[in-house]
Coordinates of C-alpha atoms in Angstrom, one line a residue:
M1053 CA 26.4 -80.8 26.7
H1054 CA 28.1 -77.6 25.9
V1055 CA 29.1 -75.3 23.0
E1056 CA 32.8 -75.3 22.5
T1057 CA 34.4 -72.5 20.5
S1058 CA 37.8 -72.7 18.9
R1059 CA 39.7 -70.7 16.4
S1060 CA 41.0 -72.3 13.2
H1061 CA 43.4 -71.1 10.5
Q1062 CA 43.3 -71.8 6.8
A1063 CA 45.8 -70.9 4.0
R1064 CA 44.3 -69.1 1.1
K1065 CA 45.3 -69.3 -2.6
D1066 CA 46.9 -65.9 -2.5
G1067 CA 49.2 -67.0 0.3
T1068 CA 47.4 -65.2 3.1
V1069 CA 46.0 -66.9 6.2
A1070 CA 42.3 -66.7 7.2
S1071 CA 41.1 -67.3 10.7
Y1072 CA 37.6 -68.2 11.7
E1073 CA 35.8 -69.5 14.7
R1074 CA 34.2 -72.9 15.0
H1075 CA 31.3 -73.6 17.3
L1076 CA 30.7 -77.3 18.1
L1077 CA 28.0 -78.8 20.2
R1078 CA 29.7 -81.5 22.2
R1079 CA 29.1 -83.8 25.1
S1080 CA 31.5 -85.2 27.6
F1081 CA 31.4 -88.8 28.9
R1082 CA 33.6 -91.3 30.7
D1083 CA 35.0 -94.3 28.9
G1084 CA 36.5 -96.4 31.7
G1085 CA 38.9 -94.1 33.5
K1086 CA 39.1 -91.5 30.7
V1087 CA 37.0 -88.5 29.8
R1088 CA 36.1 -88.4 26.2
K1089 CA 34.2 -85.8 24.1
E1090 CA 31.7 -86.4 21.3
T1091 CA 30.8 -83.8 18.7
L1092 CA 27.0 -83.8 18.2
A1093 CA 26.7 -80.9 15.7
N1094 CA 28.6 -78.2 14.0
L1095 CA 26.9 -74.8 14.9
S1096 CA 29.4 -72.6 13.0
H1097 CA 26.8 -71.7 10.4
L1098 CA 24.4 -70.3 12.9
S1099 CA 24.2 -66.5 13.8
P1100 CA 25.9 -65.3 17.0
E1101 CA 22.4 -64.6 18.4
A1102 CA 21.4 -68.2 17.8
I1103 CA 24.5 -69.6 19.4
T1104 CA 23.9 -67.3 22.4
A1105 CA 20.4 -68.8 22.7
V1106 CA 21.8 -72.3 22.5
R1107 CA 24.2 -71.6 25.3
A1108 CA 21.4 -70.1 27.4
V1109 CA 19.2 -73.2 27.0
L1110 CA 22.1 -75.5 27.8
A1111 CA 22.7 -73.4 31.0
G1112 CA 19.1 -74.1 32.1
K1113 CA 17.5 -70.8 31.2
T1114 CA 14.0 -70.6 29.7
L1115 CA 13.7 -68.7 26.4
I1116 CA 10.4 -66.9 25.6
D1117 CA 9.1 -65.0 22.6
A1118 CA 9.9 -61.3 23.2
D1119 CA 6.9 -60.1 21.2
A1120 CA 4.5 -62.3 23.1
A1121 CA 6.0 -61.9 26.6
F1122 CA 7.4 -58.3 26.6
E1123 CA 4.8 -55.6 26.1
V1124 CA 4.9 -51.8 26.7
T1125 CA 1.4 -51.2 27.9
R1126 CA 1.6 -47.5 28.6
S1127 CA 4.2 -44.7 28.1
L1128 CA 3.5 -41.4 29.9
P1129 CA 5.5 -38.1 29.8
H1130 CA 7.1 -37.8 33.2
G1131 CA 10.3 -35.7 33.4
H1132 CA 8.6 -32.3 33.3
A1133 CA 6.1 -33.1 36.0
A1134 CA 8.7 -34.9 38.1
A1135 CA 11.1 -31.9 37.9
V1136 CA 8.5 -29.2 38.7
A1137 CA 7.1 -31.3 41.6
A1138 CA 10.6 -31.9 42.9
M1139 CA 11.2 -28.1 43.1
A1140 CA 7.7 -27.7 44.6
R1141 CA 8.5 -30.2 47.4
K1142 CA 11.9 -28.5 48.0
L1143 CA 10.0 -25.2 48.5
G1144 CA 7.5 -26.9 50.9
F1145 CA 4.5 -26.4 48.7
P1146 CA 2.3 -29.2 50.0
A1147 CA 2.5 -27.9 53.6
L1148 CA 2.3 -24.3 52.3
L1149 CA -1.1 -25.0 50.7
G1150 CA -2.7 -26.6 53.8
P1151 CA -3.4 -29.9 55.5
P1152 CA -3.4 -33.1 53.5
G1153 CA -6.6 -34.1 51.7
P1154 CA -8.2 -34.5 48.2
Q1155 CA -8.7 -30.7 47.9
R1156 CA -5.0 -30.0 48.6
A1157 CA -4.0 -32.6 46.1
L1158 CA -6.1 -31.0 43.4
A1159 CA -4.9 -27.5 44.3
Y1160 CA -1.3 -28.7 44.3
A1161 CA -1.8 -30.3 40.9
L1162 CA -3.3 -27.1 39.5
V1163 CA -0.3 -25.1 40.5
I1164 CA 2.2 -27.6 39.0
S1165 CA 0.1 -27.9 35.9
R1166 CA 0.0 -24.1 35.4
V1167 CA 3.9 -24.2 35.2
I1168 CA 4.0 -27.2 32.9
R1169 CA 1.1 -26.7 30.6
P1170 CA -1.1 -23.6 31.2
A1171 CA -4.6 -24.2 30.0
S1172 CA -8.2 -24.1 31.1
K1173 CA -9.3 -26.2 34.0
L1174 CA -11.3 -28.5 31.8
S1175 CA -8.4 -29.0 29.5
T1176 CA -6.1 -29.6 32.4
A1177 CA -8.3 -32.2 34.0
G1178 CA -8.4 -34.2 30.7
W1179 CA -4.6 -33.9 30.4
W1180 CA -3.9 -35.3 33.8
D1181 CA -4.8 -38.8 32.5
D1182 CA -2.0 -38.4 29.9
V1183 CA 0.9 -37.6 32.2
T1184 CA 2.3 -39.2 35.4
L1185 CA 1.1 -36.2 37.4
G1186 CA -2.5 -37.4 37.3
P1187 CA -2.1 -41.0 38.7
D1188 CA 0.8 -40.1 41.0
L1189 CA -1.0 -37.2 42.7
G1190 CA -4.3 -39.1 42.7
V1191 CA -6.1 -36.5 40.6
A1192 CA -6.6 -38.4 37.4
G1193 CA -10.3 -38.5 36.5
A1194 CA -11.2 -35.6 38.7
A1195 CA -14.5 -34.0 37.9
T1196 CA -14.9 -30.3 37.2
D1197 CA -17.0 -29.8 40.3
D1198 CA -14.1 -31.3 42.3
I1199 CA -11.7 -28.9 40.8
Y1200 CA -14.0 -25.9 41.5
A1201 CA -14.3 -27.1 45.1
A1202 CA -10.5 -27.3 45.4
M1203 CA -10.3 -23.7 44.1
D1204 CA -12.8 -22.5 46.6
W1205 CA -10.8 -24.3 49.4
L1206 CA -7.5 -22.7 48.1
V1207 CA -8.8 -19.1 48.1
S1208 CA -10.2 -19.6 51.6
R1209 CA -6.6 -20.3 52.7
Q1210 CA -5.1 -17.4 50.8
D1211 CA -4.2 -15.3 53.9
D1212 CA -2.5 -18.2 55.6
I1213 CA -0.5 -19.0 52.5
E1214 CA 0.6 -15.5 52.0
K1215 CA 1.6 -15.1 55.6
Q1216 CA 4.0 -18.0 55.2
L1217 CA 5.5 -16.5 52.0
A1218 CA 5.8 -13.1 53.7
A1219 CA 7.6 -14.7 56.7
R1220 CA 10.1 -16.2 54.2
H1221 CA 10.8 -13.1 52.1
L1222 CA 9.7 -9.9 53.9
H1223 CA 11.1 -8.6 57.2
Q1224 CA 10.6 -5.6 59.5
G1225 CA 12.3 -2.5 57.9
G1226 CA 12.7 -4.3 54.6
I1227 CA 11.4 -3.5 51.1
A1228 CA 8.1 -4.6 49.5
M1229 CA 7.1 -3.7 45.9
F1230 CA 3.6 -3.4 44.6
D1231 CA 2.2 -2.8 41.2
L1232 CA -1.1 -3.3 39.3
S1233 CA -1.9 -5.0 36.0
S1234 CA -5.0 -6.0 34.2
S1235 CA -6.3 -8.9 32.0
W1236 CA -9.4 -9.2 30.0
M1237 CA -12.3 -11.6 30.6
E1238 CA -14.6 -13.6 28.4
G1239 CA -18.2 -12.9 29.3
R1240 CA -19.7 -10.2 31.4
H1241 CA -21.4 -12.1 34.2
C1242 CA -18.6 -11.8 36.8
E1243 CA -19.1 -9.1 39.4
L1244 CA -15.4 -8.0 39.1
A1245 CA -15.6 -7.6 35.3
A1246 CA -15.6 -3.9 34.3
F1247 CA -14.3 -1.6 31.6
G1248 CA -11.1 0.3 32.4
Y1249 CA -7.7 1.1 31.1
S1250 CA -6.5 -2.1 29.4
R1251 CA -2.8 -2.8 29.8
D1252 CA -3.3 -5.6 27.3
G1253 CA -4.7 -3.2 24.6
K1254 CA -8.0 -5.1 24.5
R1255 CA -10.5 -2.4 23.8
G1256 CA -14.2 -3.3 24.2
R1257 CA -13.5 -6.2 26.6
P1258 CA -14.3 -6.1 30.3
Q1259 CA -11.4 -6.9 32.6
I1260 CA -10.1 -7.3 36.1
E1261 CA -7.2 -5.7 37.9
Y1262 CA -4.8 -7.5 40.1
G1263 CA -2.0 -6.2 42.2
L1264 CA 1.2 -8.2 42.9
L1265 CA 3.2 -7.7 46.1
T1266 CA 6.8 -9.0 45.9
S1267 CA 10.1 -8.9 47.7
N1268 CA 12.7 -6.6 46.2
D1269 CA 14.1 -9.5 44.1
G1270 CA 10.7 -10.1 42.5
R1271 CA 9.6 -13.2 44.5
P1272 CA 5.8 -13.0 44.6
V1273 CA 4.4 -12.9 48.2
A1274 CA 0.7 -11.9 47.8
V1275 CA -1.9 -10.9 45.2
R1276 CA -5.1 -8.9 45.3
V1277 CA -7.9 -8.9 42.7
F1278 CA -9.9 -5.7 42.0
P1279 CA -12.8 -4.7 39.7
G1280 CA -11.6 -3.8 36.2
N1281 CA -12.1 -0.1 36.6
T1282 CA -9.9 0.3 39.7
A1283 CA -7.2 2.9 39.5
D1284 CA -3.7 2.3 40.8
P1285 CA -3.9 4.6 43.8
K1286 CA -7.1 2.9 45.0
A1287 CA -5.4 -0.5 45.0
F1288 CA -2.4 0.6 46.9
P1289 CA -4.1 0.8 50.4
D1290 CA -4.9 -2.9 50.1
A1291 CA -1.2 -3.7 49.7
V1292 CA -0.5 -1.6 52.8
E1293 CA -3.2 -3.3 54.7
A1294 CA -1.8 -6.7 53.7
V1295 CA 1.6 -5.8 54.9
R1296 CA 0.5 -4.2 58.2
G1297 CA -2.6 -6.3 59.0
T1298 CA -2.1 -9.7 57.5
F1299 CA 1.6 -9.9 57.8
A1300 CA 2.0 -7.8 60.9
L1301 CA 4.9 -5.9 59.4
H1302 CA 4.6 -2.4 60.9
K1303 CA 8.0 -1.1 59.6
M1304 CA 8.3 -1.4 55.9
I1305 CA 9.5 0.5 52.8
M1306 CA 6.9 0.4 50.1
V1307 CA 8.2 0.8 46.5
G1308 CA 5.8 1.7 43.7
D1309 CA 5.7 3.8 40.5
R1310 CA 4.5 7.4 40.3
G1311 CA 1.0 6.3 39.4
M1312 CA 0.7 4.0 42.3
I1313 CA 2.1 6.0 45.3
T1314 CA 0.6 9.4 44.7
T1315 CA 0.7 12.4 46.9
A1316 CA -2.7 11.4 48.4
R1317 CA -1.3 7.9 49.2
I1318 CA 1.8 9.4 50.7
K1319 CA -0.3 11.5 53.0
D1320 CA -2.0 8.3 54.2
L1321 CA 1.3 6.6 54.7
R1322 CA 2.6 9.5 56.9
E1323 CA -0.1 8.7 59.4
L1324 CA 1.2 5.2 59.8
D1325 CA 4.1 4.9 62.1
G1326 CA 7.0 3.0 60.6
M1327 CA 5.8 3.0 57.0
A1328 CA 8.0 4.6 54.3
W1329 CA 8.0 4.8 50.6
I1330 CA 10.1 5.1 47.5
T1331 CA 8.4 6.4 44.4
C1332 CA 9.0 8.9 41.6
L1333 CA 7.7 12.5 40.9
R1334 CA 5.3 13.1 38.0
H1335 CA 6.5 15.2 35.1
P1336 CA 4.7 18.5 36.2
A1337 CA 6.4 18.3 39.6
I1338 CA 9.8 17.8 37.9
K1339 CA 9.3 20.8 35.6
K1340 CA 8.4 22.9 38.7
L1341 CA 11.7 22.0 40.3
M1342 CA 13.5 23.2 37.2
T1343 CA 11.8 26.5 36.7
D1344 CA 12.6 29.9 38.3
G1345 CA 16.0 28.9 39.6
G1346 CA 14.6 25.8 41.3
P1347 CA 16.9 23.2 42.9
L1348 CA 16.9 21.0 39.9
Q1349 CA 19.3 22.4 37.2
L1350 CA 20.9 20.6 34.3
S1351 CA 24.3 21.7 35.6
L1352 CA 23.9 19.1 38.3
F1353 CA 24.5 16.4 35.7
D1354 CA 27.6 17.8 34.2
E1355 CA 29.9 15.3 36.0
Q1356 CA 27.4 12.8 37.4
D1357 CA 24.2 11.1 36.6
L1358 CA 22.5 11.5 40.0
A1359 CA 22.3 14.2 42.6
E1360 CA 20.5 14.6 45.9
I1361 CA 18.5 17.8 46.2
T1362 CA 15.9 19.3 48.6
S1363 CA 12.8 21.3 48.1
P1364 CA 10.3 23.0 50.5
D1365 CA 7.5 21.4 48.6
F1366 CA 8.6 18.0 49.9
P1367 CA 9.4 18.5 53.6
D1368 CA 11.2 15.6 55.4
E1369 CA 11.8 13.9 52.1
R1370 CA 15.0 13.3 50.1
L1371 CA 14.8 14.0 46.4
I1372 CA 17.3 12.1 44.2
A1373 CA 17.5 13.5 40.7
C1374 CA 18.8 11.2 37.9
R1375 CA 19.5 11.7 34.3
N1376 CA 19.8 8.7 32.0
P1377 CA 21.6 9.9 28.8
H1378 CA 20.5 6.7 26.9
E1379 CA 16.9 7.4 27.7
A1380 CA 17.3 11.1 26.8
A1381 CA 18.6 10.2 23.4
K1382 CA 15.8 7.7 22.9
R1383 CA 13.2 10.3 23.9
A1384 CA 14.7 12.8 21.4
R1385 CA 14.5 10.3 18.6
T1386 CA 11.0 9.4 19.4
R1387 CA 9.8 13.0 19.6
E1388 CA 11.4 13.8 16.2
S1389 CA 9.8 10.8 14.6
L1390 CA 6.4 11.8 16.0
L1391 CA 6.8 15.4 14.8
Q1392 CA 7.8 14.3 11.3
A1393 CA 4.9 11.8 11.1
T1394 CA 2.5 14.6 12.2
E1395 CA 3.9 17.0 9.6
A1396 CA 3.4 14.4 6.9
D1397 CA -0.3 14.0 7.9
L1398 CA -0.7 17.8 8.0
G1399 CA 0.8 17.9 4.5
T1400 CA -2.0 15.6 3.3
I1401 CA -4.6 18.1 4.6
A1402 CA -2.7 21.0 3.0
A1403 CA -2.9 19.2 -0.3
Q1404 CA -6.6 18.7 0.0
V1405 CA -7.0 22.4 0.9
A1406 CA -4.8 23.5 -2.1
A1407 CA -7.0 21.3 -4.4
G1408 CA -10.1 23.1 -3.1
R1409 CA -11.6 20.0 -1.6
I1410 CA -11.8 21.7 1.9
K1411 CA -12.4 25.5 2.2
D1412 CA -14.3 26.0 5.5
P1413 CA -11.7 27.0 8.2
D1414 CA -13.7 25.1 10.9
K1415 CA -13.6 21.9 8.9
I1416 CA -9.9 22.4 8.3
G1417 CA -9.3 23.1 12.0
I1418 CA -11.2 19.9 13.0
R1419 CA -9.1 17.7 10.7
A1420 CA -5.9 19.4 11.7
G1421 CA -6.8 19.1 15.4
K1422 CA -7.3 15.3 15.1
I1423 CA -3.9 15.0 13.4
I1424 CA -1.9 16.9 16.0
N1425 CA -3.7 15.3 18.9
K1426 CA -3.3 11.8 17.5
R1427 CA 0.3 11.6 18.6
K1428 CA -0.1 14.0 21.5
V1429 CA 2.2 16.7 20.0
A1430 CA -0.3 19.5 19.7
K1431 CA 1.7 21.7 22.1
H1432 CA 4.7 21.6 19.7
F1433 CA 2.8 23.1 16.7
L1434 CA 1.6 26.6 15.8
L1435 CA -1.2 26.4 13.2
D1436 CA -2.4 29.2 11.0
I1437 CA -5.8 28.4 9.4
G1438 CA -8.0 30.6 7.3
E1439 CA -10.5 30.4 4.5
G1440 CA -9.0 27.9 2.0
R1441 CA -5.6 27.8 3.6
I1442 CA -3.5 26.1 6.3
S1443 CA 0.1 26.5 7.4
W1444 CA 2.0 25.4 10.4
S1445 CA 5.4 25.7 12.2
R1446 CA 7.1 24.0 15.1
D1447 CA 7.0 25.7 18.5
Q1448 CA 10.7 25.4 19.1
D1449 CA 10.4 26.9 22.6
S1450 CA 7.9 24.2 23.6
I1451 CA 10.1 21.5 22.1
D1452 CA 13.2 22.8 23.9
A1453 CA 11.4 23.0 27.2
E1454 CA 10.3 19.4 26.9
A1455 CA 13.7 18.3 25.7
A1456 CA 15.3 19.8 28.9
T1457 CA 13.6 17.1 30.9
D1458 CA 14.5 14.2 28.6
G1459 CA 15.9 11.3 30.6
I1460 CA 15.4 13.0 33.9
Y1461 CA 13.5 11.4 36.8
V1462 CA 13.3 12.3 40.4
I1463 CA 12.9 9.7 43.2
R1464 CA 11.3 10.8 46.4
T1465 CA 11.6 9.0 49.8
P1466 CA 11.7 9.7 53.5
V1467 CA 14.2 6.9 54.1
H1468 CA 17.3 8.2 55.8
A1469 CA 20.6 8.1 54.0
E1470 CA 22.0 5.9 56.8
T1471 CA 19.5 3.2 55.7
L1472 CA 19.7 3.7 52.0
D1473 CA 22.2 6.0 50.3
A1474 CA 21.3 7.8 47.0
A1475 CA 22.6 5.0 44.8
G1476 CA 20.8 2.4 46.9
T1477 CA 17.6 4.3 46.7
V1478 CA 17.7 4.5 43.0
A1479 CA 18.5 0.8 42.8
A1480 CA 15.6 0.0 45.0
Y1481 CA 13.2 1.9 42.8
K1482 CA 14.6 0.3 39.6
D1483 CA 14.0 -3.1 41.2
L1484 CA 10.4 -2.6 40.1
A1485 CA 11.7 -4.1 36.8
N1486 CA 11.7 -7.5 38.7
L1487 CA 8.0 -7.1 39.4
E1488 CA 7.3 -6.2 35.8
R1489 CA 9.1 -9.3 34.8
D1490 CA 6.8 -11.3 37.0
F1491 CA 3.8 -9.8 35.2
R1492 CA 5.2 -10.8 31.9
H1493 CA 5.7 -14.4 33.1
I1494 CA 2.2 -14.5 34.6
K1495 CA 0.4 -13.0 31.6
A1496 CA 2.2 -14.0 28.5
D1497 CA 5.6 -15.8 28.7
D1498 CA 4.9 -18.8 30.8
L1499 CA 1.6 -19.0 32.8
D1500 CA -0.9 -17.6 30.4
L1501 CA -3.3 -16.1 33.0
R1502 CA -5.4 -14.4 30.3
P1503 CA -8.2 -14.5 29.2
I1504 CA -10.3 -15.4 32.2
Y1505 CA -13.4 -17.5 31.8
H1506 CA -14.7 -17.9 35.4
R1507 CA -17.9 -16.2 36.4
L1508 CA -17.9 -16.3 40.2
E1509 CA -15.8 -13.7 42.1
D1510 CA -14.0 -16.3 44.3
R1511 CA -13.2 -18.5 41.3
V1512 CA -11.5 -15.5 39.6
K1513 CA -9.5 -14.8 42.7
A1514 CA -8.6 -18.5 43.0
H1515 CA -7.4 -18.5 39.4
V1516 CA -5.2 -15.5 39.9
L1517 CA -3.9 -17.0 43.2
I1518 CA -3.0 -20.2 41.4
C1519 CA -1.0 -18.2 38.8
M1520 CA 0.7 -16.2 41.5
L1521 CA 1.8 -19.4 43.3
A1522 CA 2.9 -20.9 40.0
C1523 CA 4.9 -17.7 39.4
Y1524 CA 6.6 -18.2 42.8
L1525 CA 7.6 -21.7 41.7
L1526 CA 8.6 -20.5 38.3
W1527 CA 10.9 -17.9 39.9
H1528 CA 12.9 -20.6 41.6
L1529 CA 13.0 -22.9 38.6
R1530 CA 14.3 -20.1 36.4
Q1531 CA 17.0 -19.4 38.9
A1532 CA 18.0 -23.0 39.2
W1533 CA 17.9 -23.8 35.5
A1534 CA 19.8 -20.6 34.4
P1535 CA 22.8 -22.7 33.1
L1536 CA 20.4 -24.6 30.7
T1537 CA 18.4 -21.6 29.5
F1538 CA 19.0 -18.1 28.2
T1539 CA 18.7 -16.6 31.7
D1540 CA 21.7 -14.6 32.7
E1541 CA 23.4 -16.6 35.5
N1542 CA 25.6 -13.8 36.8
P1543 CA 24.3 -10.4 35.7
P1544 CA 27.0 -7.8 36.2
A1545 CA 26.5 -5.4 39.1
R1546 CA 25.9 -1.8 38.0
G1547 CA 28.5 0.6 39.5
N1548 CA 26.1 3.4 38.5
P1549 CA 22.4 2.5 39.2
V1550 CA 21.2 5.1 36.6
T1551 CA 22.8 3.3 33.7
P1552 CA 20.7 0.6 31.9
A1553 CA 21.0 -3.0 33.1
R1554 CA 23.3 -5.1 30.9
R1555 CA 23.7 -8.8 30.3
S1556 CA 26.9 -10.5 31.1
A1557 CA 29.3 -11.5 28.4
A1558 CA 28.6 -15.2 29.1
A1559 CA 24.9 -14.7 28.7
A1560 CA 25.4 -12.8 25.4
A1561 CA 27.7 -15.5 24.2
K1562 CA 25.2 -18.3 24.9
A1563 CA 22.4 -16.3 23.3
A1564 CA 24.5 -15.8 20.2
R1565 CA 25.7 -19.4 19.9
K1566 CA 22.6 -21.1 21.3
T1567 CA 25.0 -23.4 23.2
G1568 CA 26.8 -23.4 26.5
P1569 CA 30.0 -24.9 27.8
G1570 CA 30.8 -28.2 26.2
K1571 CA 28.4 -27.4 23.3
Q1572 CA 25.4 -28.2 25.4
P1573 CA 22.1 -26.9 23.9
I1574 CA 20.7 -23.7 25.4
R1575 CA 16.9 -23.6 25.4
S1576 CA 14.1 -21.3 26.4
F1577 CA 12.4 -22.2 29.6
R1578 CA 9.4 -23.5 27.8
D1579 CA 11.5 -25.6 25.4
L1580 CA 13.3 -27.1 28.4
I1581 CA 10.0 -28.1 29.9
D1582 CA 9.1 -29.7 26.6
H1583 CA 12.4 -31.5 26.5
L1584 CA 11.9 -32.9 30.0
A1585 CA 8.5 -34.2 28.9
T1586 CA 10.3 -36.7 26.6
L1587 CA 11.6 -38.5 29.7
T1588 CA 8.8 -41.1 29.9
R1589 CA 7.8 -43.6 32.5
D1590 CA 6.9 -46.8 30.7
T1591 CA 4.7 -49.6 32.1
I1592 CA 6.1 -52.9 30.8
R1593 CA 4.5 -56.3 31.1
V1594 CA 7.0 -59.1 31.3
G1595 CA 5.7 -62.7 31.7
G1596 CA 2.3 -61.3 32.8
Q1597 CA 3.8 -59.0 35.5
P1598 CA 3.7 -55.2 35.1
V1599 CA 6.9 -53.3 35.7
S1600 CA 7.4 -49.5 35.7
K1601 CA 10.7 -48.2 34.3
L1602 CA 12.0 -44.8 33.3
A1603 CA 13.5 -44.1 29.9
N1604 CA 17.2 -43.4 29.9
P1605 CA 17.5 -39.6 30.6
T1606 CA 19.5 -37.4 28.3
P1607 CA 22.5 -35.4 29.7
D1608 CA 20.4 -32.3 29.8
Q1609 CA 17.5 -34.0 31.6
R1610 CA 19.8 -35.4 34.2
R1611 CA 21.5 -32.0 34.7
A1612 CA 18.1 -30.3 35.1
F1613 CA 17.4 -32.6 38.1
D1614 CA 21.0 -32.1 39.4
L1615 CA 20.5 -28.3 39.4
I1616 CA 17.5 -28.5 41.6
G1617 CA 19.2 -31.0 43.9
A1618 CA 16.9 -33.9 43.3
P1619 CA 17.3 -37.4 41.9
I1620 CA 15.1 -38.5 39.0
P1621 CA 12.2 -40.1 40.8
L1622 CA 10.1 -43.0 39.5
T1623 CA 7.0 -41.4 40.9
L1624 CA 6.0 -37.9 42.0
T1625 CA 5.1 -38.7 45.5

């Protein structure tokens, strides 16, 4: 038997001709020497789906109830974990962390999870059951004690891990950058927790300090954790020791800001053969260079933004004076707004004095002192206070003296011009912006290091190390996914290193339109991770047999994998 389809035509009353298909169930048989056909049923009234089913049955296929035999038993977010794990494998992360084993699997999962979904360890362990990362890496259902044991194992391998990263990105005679930041802690039982200068603005909270050592392009290489009351200069020797001792790099240019590489630290560096530095002078030293006919005069900047000078106060060092006119204008505007705000507050005190509410000169002076010190502009005001009176005026000489240094900074280094010319030295110092970007990613934008809940010193160090390794992975992901995000793919080179960095026209265009070439959506890095999470891996039961299948990827999901040079895998391993 078979279904025979034919097309028939029929004239309508209006003179037109209608055509329609006829579907007949027929059988063929022999009658003597002839083949004859018999129509068993007219199927034309059936739906196309029903006719297709009849054809399938006649062809010997077995039809089953889709609702009964086809069942999606589980659907797990997969794309984000698969993409981050693919980049981690490309960077050799499993071998970087250490030999195979359950502790490495947990440490590896913690680093990947920090990029995908930064959260507490307890929350992360519960989340592993809800994404393919948990079952694929064998960490689903991990107990908290197992995670803590993996953290202890990871921190015991920190030196070996950092040696491998240093071998990749640092070299003899090259540049290493170091800076310090802080994050607050919840609880006060950790030995590292202490009160200090909070870069997060969290007053009344104990904190830790941690220093990040990077290559000149901002790739993290090592991290060190310190008590929360550690000053920048006290942390710097640990970075030098890591470079010379742990990494065996005895010839290196260390780059740090003026608070990190102080005169005392430079004195120590001088005693280490092969160690050089690039840093910046503090404001009093700059003023000294400008006074009494010193080598730093404003006329140097009449035709250029930077000039190399020398001073007997800095023997065997090059001084590169720079003036940023944009920063100078910004400083002038800021100073004027602070002066005006202070004068307005002084006006409030003057009104109280005029109304007779305050008469004692000491009380007037105390209130006025708080006002002028609040914004650190006391040196710019001359106060006249007496019994029941107060007046003030601006100290224009003081204002002019400060304005003379607006936008001026002086870089100091012993590195010879044959190694780094003046422009190259300025550029190397300004590369500290790459390190500051890493701190933003670690603390706020992506990895959410803070606040810290661990109590044991090694657990705190392990937490910071996990965030540093996640930052290393994040650095490469942001580079690869620049075409899909707001990251500038080709930032323009600065002909003058003193001028502010600018975004390329292409980056400004995609930021304004929120789309790229071909109207493709442009997302933030975090939104791209969330979009990749919608690529699910479904477990389907068909006829009693489970089958794993990926959802069809969107064009952006497929391109995200293409950009990191990896196919979309069914599993993470």
